[in-house]
Coordinates of C-alpha atoms in Angstrom, one line a residue:
X1362 CA 0.0 0.0 0.0
X1363 CA 1.5 3.3 -0.9
X1364 CA 1.0 6.7 0.6
X1365 CA 1.0 9.7 -1.5
X1366 CA 4.0 12.0 -0.9
X1367 CA 3.8 15.7 -0.8
X1368 CA 6.1 18.5 0.0
X1369 CA 5.1 20.8 2.9
X1370 CA 6.6 24.2 2.9
X1371 CA 7.1 25.6 6.5
X1372 CA 6.8 29.3 6.1
X1373 CA 9.0 31.4 8.5
X1374 CA 9.2 35.1 8.6
X1375 CA 12.7 36.3 7.8
X1376 CA 12.4 39.0 10.5
X1377 CA 11.5 36.6 13.4
X1378 CA 14.4 36.3 15.9
X1379 CA 15.9 32.8 16.7
X1380 CA 14.5 30.9 19.6
X1381 CA 17.9 30.6 21.3
X1382 CA 21.1 32.5 21.8
X1383 CA 24.2 31.2 20.2
X1384 CA 27.3 30.8 22.5
X1385 CA 30.7 29.6 21.7
X1386 CA 31.5 26.0 22.6
X1387 CA 33.7 25.6 25.8
X1388 CA 36.9 23.8 25.3
X1389 CA 38.1 24.0 29.0
X1390 CA 36.5 23.8 32.5
X1391 CA 37.7 27.2 33.5
X1392 CA 35.1 29.9 33.9
X1393 CA 35.2 32.2 30.8
X1394 CA 36.1 35.8 31.3
X1395 CA 33.1 38.1 31.5
X1396 CA 32.3 40.1 28.5
X1397 CA 33.7 43.6 28.7
X1398 CA 31.1 46.1 29.8
X1399 CA 30.6 49.1 27.6
X1400 CA 32.2 52.2 29.1
X1401 CA 29.8 54.6 30.8
X1402 CA 30.2 58.0 29.4
X1403 CA 31.4 60.4 32.1
X1404 CA 28.8 62.6 33.7
X1405 CA 28.9 66.1 32.3
X1406 CA 29.7 68.4 35.2
X1407 CA 27.0 70.8 35.9
X1408 CA 27.7 74.5 35.8
X1409 CA 27.9 76.0 39.3
X1410 CA 26.2 79.3 39.8
X1411 CA 28.3 81.2 42.3
X1412 CA 26.5 83.8 44.4
X1413 CA 27.2 87.4 43.5
X1414 CA 28.9 88.0 46.8
X1415 CA 31.4 85.2 46.1
X1416 CA 32.1 86.7 42.7
X1417 CA 32.8 90.1 44.2
X1418 CA 35.0 88.5 46.8
X1419 CA 37.1 86.7 44.1
X1420 CA 37.3 90.0 42.1
X1421 CA 38.6 91.9 45.1
X1422 CA 41.2 89.2 45.8
X1423 CA 42.7 89.7 42.4
X1424 CA 42.6 93.5 42.4
X1425 CA 46.0 95.1 42.2
X1426 CA 45.5 97.5 45.1
X1427 CA 44.8 94.5 47.5
X1428 CA 48.1 92.7 46.7
X1429 CA 50.4 92.2 49.7
X1430 CA 54.1 92.1 49.4
X1431 CA 55.5 88.6 50.1
X1432 CA 52.3 86.8 49.1
X1433 CA 52.6 85.4 45.6
X1434 CA 49.7 85.1 43.2
X1435 CA 49.9 81.3 43.2
X1436 CA 49.8 81.2 47.0
X1437 CA 46.8 83.6 47.1
X1438 CA 44.9 81.6 44.5
X1439 CA 45.4 78.3 46.4
X1440 CA 44.2 79.9 49.6
X1441 CA 41.2 81.4 47.7
X1442 CA 40.2 77.9 46.5
X1443 CA 40.6 76.6 50.1
X1444 CA 38.4 79.3 51.5
X1445 CA 35.5 79.0 49.0
X1446 CA 35.8 75.2 48.9
X1447 CA 35.5 75.0 52.7
X1448 CA 32.2 77.0 52.8
X1449 CA 30.9 75.4 49.6
X1450 CA 31.1 71.9 51.1
X1451 CA 28.9 73.2 54.0
X1452 CA 26.4 75.0 51.8
X1453 CA 27.3 78.3 53.5
X1454 CA 28.2 80.4 50.5
X1455 CA 25.0 82.4 50.7
X1456 CA 25.0 82.8 54.5
X1457 CA 28.6 84.1 54.9
X1458 CA 29.3 87.8 55.1
X1459 CA 31.8 87.9 52.1
X1460 CA 32.0 91.7 52.1
X1461 CA 33.8 91.6 55.5
X1462 CA 35.6 88.3 55.2
X1463 CA 39.4 88.6 55.1
X1464 CA 40.9 88.3 51.7
X1465 CA 43.1 85.2 51.1
X1466 CA 46.3 87.2 51.0
X1467 CA 45.4 88.8 54.3
X1468 CA 44.9 85.3 55.8
X1469 CA 48.3 84.2 54.5
X1470 CA 50.0 87.3 55.9
X1471 CA 48.5 86.8 59.4
X1472 CA 49.3 83.1 59.4
X1473 CA 52.9 83.7 58.6
X1474 CA 53.3 86.5 61.2
X1475 CA 51.7 84.3 63.8
X1476 CA 54.0 81.4 63.0
X1477 CA 57.2 83.6 63.1
X1478 CA 56.1 85.0 66.5
X1479 CA 55.3 81.6 67.9
X1480 CA 58.8 80.3 67.1
X1481 CA 60.3 83.1 69.2
X1482 CA 58.0 82.6 72.2
X1483 CA 58.1 78.8 72.5
X1484 CA 61.5 78.8 73.9
X1485 CA 60.6 81.2 76.7
X1486 CA 57.0 80.4 77.5
X1487 CA 56.9 76.6 77.3
X1488 CA 60.2 75.6 79.0
X1489 CA 59.6 73.5 82.1
X1490 CA 62.9 74.6 83.5
X1491 CA 62.5 78.0 84.9
X1492 CA 65.8 79.4 86.0
X1493 CA 68.0 82.5 86.1
X1494 CA 71.4 83.5 84.9
X1495 CA 73.7 85.7 86.8
X1496 CA 77.4 86.0 87.5
X1497 CA 78.7 85.2 90.9
X1498 CA 81.8 84.0 92.6
X1499 CA 81.8 80.4 93.9
X1500 CA 84.2 78.9 96.4
X1501 CA 84.2 75.3 95.1
X1502 CA 86.5 75.8 92.2
X1503 CA 89.6 78.0 92.0
X1504 CA 89.2 78.5 88.3
X1505 CA 85.6 79.5 88.3
X1506 CA 84.5 83.1 88.5
X1507 CA 81.2 84.4 87.3
X1508 CA 81.0 87.8 85.7
X1509 CA 77.9 90.0 85.4
X1510 CA 77.1 90.5 81.7
X1511 CA 76.3 93.9 80.4
X1512 CA 73.2 93.4 78.4
X1513 CA 70.7 91.4 76.3
X1514 CA 67.5 91.8 74.3
X1515 CA 64.7 89.6 73.3
X1516 CA 64.1 88.0 69.9
X1517 CA 62.4 90.4 67.5
X1518 CA 59.6 88.1 66.7
X1519 CA 58.7 87.2 70.3
X1520 CA 56.4 90.2 70.8
X1521 CA 54.3 89.7 67.7
X1522 CA 51.8 87.3 69.2
X1523 CA 50.9 86.4 72.8
X1524 CA 51.5 82.8 74.0
X1525 CA 47.9 82.2 74.8
X1526 CA 46.8 82.8 71.2
X1527 CA 49.4 80.5 69.6
X1528 CA 48.2 77.9 67.1
X1529 CA 50.2 75.3 65.2
X1530 CA 50.4 77.0 61.8
X1531 CA 53.7 75.9 60.4
X1532 CA 52.4 72.9 58.5
X1533 CA 49.9 75.1 56.7
X1534 CA 52.1 77.9 55.7
X1535 CA 53.7 78.4 52.3
X1536 CA 56.6 80.9 52.2
X1537 CA 57.1 82.5 48.9
X1538 CA 60.6 83.2 47.6
X1539 CA 62.4 84.7 44.7
X1540 CA 61.4 87.7 42.6
X1541 CA 57.7 88.4 42.2
X1542 CA 56.4 87.2 38.9
X1543 CA 54.9 89.6 36.4
X1544 CA 51.3 90.0 37.1
X1545 CA 49.0 88.3 34.6
X1546 CA 45.6 89.2 33.4
X1547 CA 43.0 89.3 36.2
X1548 CA 41.5 85.8 36.5
X1549 CA 37.8 85.3 36.6
X1550 CA 36.0 82.9 38.9
X1551 CA 35.7 80.5 36.0
X1552 CA 39.5 80.5 35.6
X1553 CA 40.1 80.0 39.2
X1554 CA 37.8 76.9 39.5
X1555 CA 37.8 74.3 36.8
X1556 CA 34.8 72.3 35.8
X1557 CA 36.2 69.3 37.7
X1558 CA 36.5 71.4 40.8
X1559 CA 32.9 72.4 40.4
X1560 CA 31.7 68.8 40.0
X1561 CA 33.6 67.9 43.2
X1562 CA 32.0 70.7 45.0
X1563 CA 28.5 69.6 43.9
X1564 CA 29.2 66.1 45.3
X1565 CA 30.4 67.4 48.5
X1566 CA 27.5 69.8 48.9
X1567 CA 25.1 66.9 48.5
X1568 CA 26.9 64.9 51.2
X1569 CA 26.8 67.8 53.7
X1570 CA 23.1 68.4 53.0
X1571 CA 22.4 65.2 55.0
X1572 CA 23.0 67.1 58.3
X1573 CA 26.5 65.8 59.0
X1574 CA 28.1 69.1 58.4
X1575 CA 28.9 71.4 61.3
X1576 CA 26.6 74.3 61.3
X1577 CA 29.3 76.7 62.6
X1578 CA 32.6 75.2 61.5
X1579 CA 36.0 76.8 62.2
X1580 CA 38.1 77.0 59.1
X1581 CA 41.4 75.1 59.3
X1582 CA 43.4 78.3 58.6
X1583 CA 41.9 80.0 61.7
X1584 CA 40.8 83.1 60.0
X1585 CA 42.1 86.2 61.9
X1586 CA 39.9 88.2 64.2
X1587 CA 39.5 91.8 63.4
X1588 CA 38.0 93.0 66.6
X1589 CA 39.6 95.3 69.1
X1590 CA 40.4 92.6 71.5
X1591 CA 42.6 90.9 69.0
X1592 CA 44.5 94.0 68.3
X1593 CA 44.9 94.8 72.0
X1594 CA 46.2 91.3 72.8
X1595 CA 49.3 91.7 70.7
X1596 CA 50.1 95.2 72.0
X1597 CA 52.7 95.5 74.7
X1598 CA 51.4 95.3 78.3
X1599 CA 52.5 98.2 80.6
X1600 CA 52.9 96.7 84.0
X1601 CA 52.0 98.5 87.3
X1602 CA 53.1 95.8 89.9
X1603 CA 55.7 97.1 92.4
X1604 CA 56.6 93.7 94.0
X1605 CA 60.3 92.8 93.7
X1606 CA 59.6 89.1 94.0
X1607 CA 57.0 87.2 92.0
X1608 CA 56.6 83.5 91.3
X1609 CA 56.6 82.3 87.7
X1610 CA 53.4 80.9 86.1
X1611 CA 53.0 80.0 82.5
X1612 CA 50.6 82.4 80.7
X1613 CA 47.2 81.0 79.8
X1614 CA 45.4 84.3 79.3
X1615 CA 46.3 87.9 78.4
X1616 CA 48.6 89.4 81.0
X1617 CA 47.1 91.5 83.7
X1618 CA 49.0 94.9 84.0
X1619 CA 48.4 94.6 87.8
X1620 CA 50.6 91.5 87.9
X1621 CA 53.3 92.7 85.6
X1622 CA 56.3 94.7 86.8
X1623 CA 57.7 97.7 84.8
X1624 CA 61.3 97.9 83.9
X1625 CA 62.4 100.1 86.8
X1626 CA 61.0 97.5 89.3
X1627 CA 62.6 94.7 87.3
X1628 CA 66.0 96.4 87.6
X1629 CA 65.7 96.3 91.4
X1630 CA 64.6 92.7 91.2
X1631 CA 67.7 91.8 89.3
X1632 CA 69.9 93.4 92.0
X1633 CA 68.0 91.6 94.7
X1634 CA 68.3 88.2 93.0
X1635 CA 72.0 88.7 92.3
X1636 CA 72.6 89.4 96.0
X1637 CA 70.4 86.4 97.1
X1638 CA 72.2 84.0 94.8
X1639 CA 75.6 85.0 96.1
X1640 CA 74.5 84.7 99.7
X1641 CA 72.1 81.8 99.8
X1642 CA 72.8 79.7 96.6
X1643 CA 69.2 78.5 96.4
X1644 CA 69.0 77.6 92.7
X1645 CA 65.4 76.5 92.6
X1646 CA 64.1 79.8 94.0
X1647 CA 66.5 81.9 91.8
X1648 CA 65.4 79.9 88.8
X1649 CA 61.8 80.6 89.4
X1650 CA 62.3 84.3 90.0
X1651 CA 64.4 84.8 86.9
X1652 CA 61.8 83.0 84.7
X1653 CA 59.2 85.4 86.1
X1654 CA 61.5 88.4 85.4
X1655 CA 62.0 87.2 81.8
X1656 CA 58.3 86.8 81.3
X1657 CA 57.6 90.4 82.4
X1658 CA 60.2 91.6 79.9
X1659 CA 58.5 89.6 77.2
X1660 CA 54.9 90.7 77.7
X1661 CA 56.0 94.3 77.8
X1662 CA 58.2 94.0 74.6
X1663 CA 61.2 95.3 76.5
X1664 CA 64.3 94.7 74.3
X1665 CA 67.3 96.7 75.4
X1666 CA 70.6 96.5 77.2
X1667 CA 68.9 95.5 80.4
X1668 CA 67.3 92.5 78.7
X1669 CA 70.7 91.4 77.4
X1670 CA 72.0 91.6 80.9
X1671 CA 69.2 89.5 82.4
X1672 CA 69.8 86.7 79.8
X1673 CA 73.6 86.7 80.2
X1674 CA 73.3 86.4 84.0
X1675 CA 70.7 83.7 83.6
X1676 CA 73.0 81.8 81.3
X1677 CA 76.0 82.0 83.6
X1678 CA 74.1 80.7 86.6
X1679 CA 72.7 77.9 84.5
X1680 CA 76.3 76.9 83.6
X1681 CA 77.5 77.2 87.2
X1682 CA 74.8 74.8 88.4
X1683 CA 75.1 72.5 85.4
X1684 CA 71.6 73.2 84.1
X1685 CA 72.4 72.8 80.4
X1686 CA 68.8 72.8 79.4
X1687 CA 68.2 76.3 80.7
X1688 CA 71.6 77.5 79.4
X1689 CA 70.8 76.3 75.9
X1690 CA 67.5 78.2 76.0
X1691 CA 69.2 81.4 77.1
X1692 CA 72.0 81.0 74.6
X1693 CA 69.4 80.7 71.8
X1694 CA 67.8 83.9 72.9
X1695 CA 71.2 85.7 73.3
X1696 CA 72.2 84.8 69.7
X1697 CA 69.1 86.5 68.4
X1698 CA 69.6 89.5 70.7
X1699 CA 73.2 90.0 69.7
X1700 CA 72.2 90.2 66.1
X1701 CA 70.2 93.4 67.0
X1702 CA 73.4 95.1 68.3
X1703 CA 72.1 95.8 71.8
X1704 CA 75.4 95.3 73.6
X1705 CA 76.4 92.6 75.9
X1706 CA 79.3 90.2 75.6
X1707 CA 78.9 88.4 72.2
X1708 CA 82.5 87.1 72.1
X1709 CA 82.3 85.5 75.5
X1710 CA 79.0 83.7 74.7
X1711 CA 80.2 82.7 71.2
X1712 CA 83.1 80.9 72.9
X1713 CA 80.6 79.2 75.2
X1714 CA 78.6 78.1 72.2
X1715 CA 81.8 76.5 70.7
X1716 CA 82.5 74.6 73.9
X1717 CA 78.9 73.6 74.2
X1718 CA 79.0 72.1 70.7
X1719 CA 82.2 70.3 71.6
X1720 CA 80.5 68.8 74.6
X1721 CA 77.4 67.7 72.7
X1722 CA 79.5 66.5 69.7
X1723 CA 77.3 68.6 67.4
X1724 CA 79.3 68.8 64.3
X1725 CA 76.5 70.3 62.2
X1726 CA 76.0 73.4 64.4
X1727 CA 79.7 73.6 65.0
X1728 CA 80.3 73.9 61.2
X1729 CA 77.6 76.5 60.9
X1730 CA 79.1 78.6 63.7
X1731 CA 82.6 78.4 62.3
X1732 CA 81.3 79.6 59.0
X1733 CA 79.9 82.7 60.7
X1734 CA 83.1 83.7 62.3
X1735 CA 85.2 86.4 60.7
X1736 CA 89.0 86.6 60.8
X1737 CA 88.7 89.3 63.4
X1738 CA 86.4 87.2 65.6
X1739 CA 88.9 84.4 65.6
X1740 CA 91.6 86.6 67.2
X1741 CA 89.5 87.5 70.2
X1742 CA 90.8 85.8 73.4
X1743 CA 87.6 84.1 74.3
X1744 CA 86.9 82.7 70.9
X1745 CA 90.6 81.8 70.2
X1746 CA 90.7 79.7 73.3
X1747 CA 87.5 77.8 72.4
X1748 CA 88.7 77.2 68.9
X1749 CA 92.0 75.8 70.2
X1750 CA 90.1 73.4 72.4
X1751 CA 88.1 72.2 69.4
X1752 CA 91.1 71.8 67.1
X1753 CA 93.2 70.0 69.8
X1754 CA 90.4 67.4 70.2
X1755 CA 89.9 67.1 66.5
X1756 CA 93.6 66.3 66.0
X1757 CA 93.8 64.0 69.0
X1758 CA 96.3 66.3 70.8
X1759 CA 95.3 65.5 74.4
X1760 CA 98.5 67.0 75.8
X1761 CA 97.5 70.5 74.4
X1762 CA 93.9 70.0 75.3
X1763 CA 94.6 69.5 79.1
X1764 CA 96.8 72.6 79.1
X1765 CA 93.9 74.6 77.6
X1766 CA 91.7 73.1 80.3
X1767 CA 93.8 74.7 83.0
X1768 CA 93.8 78.0 81.1
X1769 CA 90.0 78.2 80.8
X1770 CA 88.4 81.3 82.4
X1771 CA 85.0 82.1 83.9
X1772 CA 82.2 79.9 82.6
X1773 CA 84.4 78.2 80.1
X1774 CA 85.9 76.0 82.9
X1775 CA 82.4 74.9 83.9
X1776 CA 81.6 73.8 80.3
X1777 CA 84.9 72.0 80.0
X1778 CA 84.2 70.3 83.4
X1779 CA 81.2 68.6 81.7
X1780 CA 83.4 66.7 79.2
X1781 CA 86.8 66.5 81.0
X1782 CA 86.1 63.0 82.3
X1783 CA 85.2 61.8 78.9
X1784 CA 88.4 63.2 77.4
X1785 CA 90.5 61.7 80.2
X1786 CA 89.1 58.3 79.4
X1787 CA 89.9 59.0 75.7
X1788 CA 93.4 60.0 76.5
X1789 CA 93.9 56.9 78.8
X1790 CA 92.7 54.7 75.9
X1791 CA 95.4 56.2 73.7
X1792 CA 98.1 56.0 76.3
X1793 CA 97.3 52.3 77.0
X1794 CA 97.9 51.5 73.3
X1795 CA 101.3 53.3 73.3
X1796 CA 102.8 52.4 76.7
X1797 CA 103.2 49.3 78.8
X1798 CA 103.8 51.0 82.2
X1799 CA 103.9 54.7 83.2
X1800 CA 104.4 56.5 86.4
X1801 CA 101.4 57.8 88.2
X1802 CA 102.9 61.2 88.2
X1803 CA 103.1 61.2 84.4
X1804 CA 99.3 60.6 84.3
X1805 CA 98.7 63.3 86.9
X1806 CA 100.5 65.9 84.7
X1807 CA 99.2 64.7 81.4
X1808 CA 95.6 64.6 82.4
X1809 CA 95.7 67.8 84.5
X1810 CA 94.8 66.4 87.9
X1811 CA 95.4 68.5 90.9
X1812 CA 97.6 65.8 92.6
X1813 CA 98.5 62.2 92.5
X1814 CA 95.7 61.2 94.9
X1815 CA 93.1 62.7 92.6
X1816 CA 94.6 60.8 89.6
X1817 CA 94.7 57.5 91.6
X1818 CA 91.1 58.0 92.7
X1819 CA 90.0 58.5 89.1
X1820 CA 91.7 55.2 88.1
X1821 CA 90.1 53.3 90.9
X1822 CA 86.7 54.7 90.3
X1823 CA 86.9 53.5 86.7
X1824 CA 87.8 49.9 87.6
X1825 CA 91.6 50.1 87.1
X1826 CA 92.7 49.7 90.7
X1827 CA 94.4 46.4 89.9
X1828 CA 96.9 48.0 87.5
X1829 CA 98.4 50.4 90.2
X1830 CA 101.7 49.1 91.6
X1831 CA 103.8 50.6 94.3
X1832 CA 107.6 50.0 94.4
X1833 CA 110.7 51.3 96.2
X1834 CA 113.7 52.4 94.1
X1835 CA 117.3 51.8 95.0
X1836 CA 117.4 54.8 97.3
X1837 CA 114.3 53.5 99.2
X1838 CA 111.9 56.0 97.7
X1839 CA 108.4 54.8 97.0
X1840 CA 107.2 55.1 93.4
X1841 CA 103.8 54.3 92.0
X1842 CA 103.6 52.7 88.6
X1843 CA 100.5 52.1 86.4
X1844 CA 100.3 49.1 84.1
X1845 CA 98.2 50.9 81.6
X1846 CA 98.5 48.1 78.9
X1847 CA 96.6 45.7 81.1
X1848 CA 93.6 48.0 81.3
X1849 CA 93.5 48.9 77.6
X1850 CA 90.1 47.1 77.2
X1851 CA 88.6 48.8 80.2
X1852 CA 89.6 52.3 79.1
X1853 CA 88.4 51.7 75.5
X1854 CA 85.0 50.4 76.7
X1855 CA 84.5 53.3 79.0
X1856 CA 85.6 55.7 76.3
X1857 CA 82.9 54.4 74.0
X1858 CA 80.3 54.6 76.8
X1859 CA 81.3 58.2 77.6
X1860 CA 80.8 59.3 74.0
X1861 CA 77.2 58.2 74.0
X1862 CA 74.9 60.5 72.1
X1863 CA 74.1 63.8 73.9
X1864 CA 70.8 65.6 73.2
X1865 CA 70.4 69.3 72.7
X1866 CA 69.9 69.8 76.5
X1867 CA 73.2 68.2 77.2
X1868 CA 71.7 65.1 78.8
X1869 CA 73.1 61.6 78.2

């Protein structure tokens, strides 16, 4: 039986999509990489409509008559962006009084002035060691004699800002240098802020609209106050207190004229403190009183010969008592005061600086100081002696060094006392490498001891008692010999320990 055959035509529209999606056949078990996504076109930044007050503020910032010497156009522009960006993030552009807000160049000027003044006041107002410097005679050393200095003034920048208004501005300050660039065409607000800046500001504004922004924020640059109180706070205080003695307290508020002593009272105070130091030797009390005296000089902006004298006396007492922290602070102030040609004894204290750098092994500051000295300075007796001390140690000439130690005058002997033990150990380490046995008297003379007993005590104190040997010669006279070679390791170890690093206050 046969069936008829027929051809059936399945009609399919050519526009109908296939019922499946074709994929490439996998040849491995690894997951195929995802198909690259089409790049999203960047959002077109919206144009920011700056309030008219902001536009006027920017225009005034770029006006020629508002330019301030020392503030470059680049620094001013950067500060301008910081100011406007700060308030734009907080949606406060419309609420701020831009007509009376300080211009960016004014903010920079005040920041720099405050930072310079802060550097000058930190040394005086924040030191925990309050103490005085005077010259006095002391009985415990035949070489030491204190001398009253003539004068000294305070650092020029100290009076610019009171210590209770100090803020940490150094990290935010840009100091311009070099010749001022030729002024360019006045920028518009569109030139100052690019489109990307405007887009960023839009995003930030949206974030701060959620209520997380501080309603009354303080700008990071601490915009300067323009009220009368600010102007009065930086003005010198005229004291009316008549008390000769007054305890030192660190300032935490503007000084009260009723607690500040004028200069004629401070001069009487200096005489009283000098007398008390010579008679009573109570260093803690004298230190406190001198810190108070210096503070009264600072808040009244007194910078004259009397100020120099106070600091010189203060430095001498600090050396006499071994307070290198206070001495270093006074010496820093004296260096600034001497640059103002207010008198005093700059050669004497330059010599002390050299010896101080020898003690602290501060080669960097020593090289800077040597570069400042003129040929005439090097011929002055004070400075020449200190330079000879430095060169003798640099050359390893301990024989010359100990002769210079005996020739030291005034406070120089106190400074050398602070490193004489270290240098004696250094010399013994060298002698132990060159000799087997030496006479005790030889060491007494070479190391500038007062007598043989002092030399022997020094050796025993440093663990070398076993190398001291007593013998009688043919005439029956007793001689003391020192077997230095046997103690070479002891002396070398103690020499290395003695040359441990010393900080700027002279503390091991």
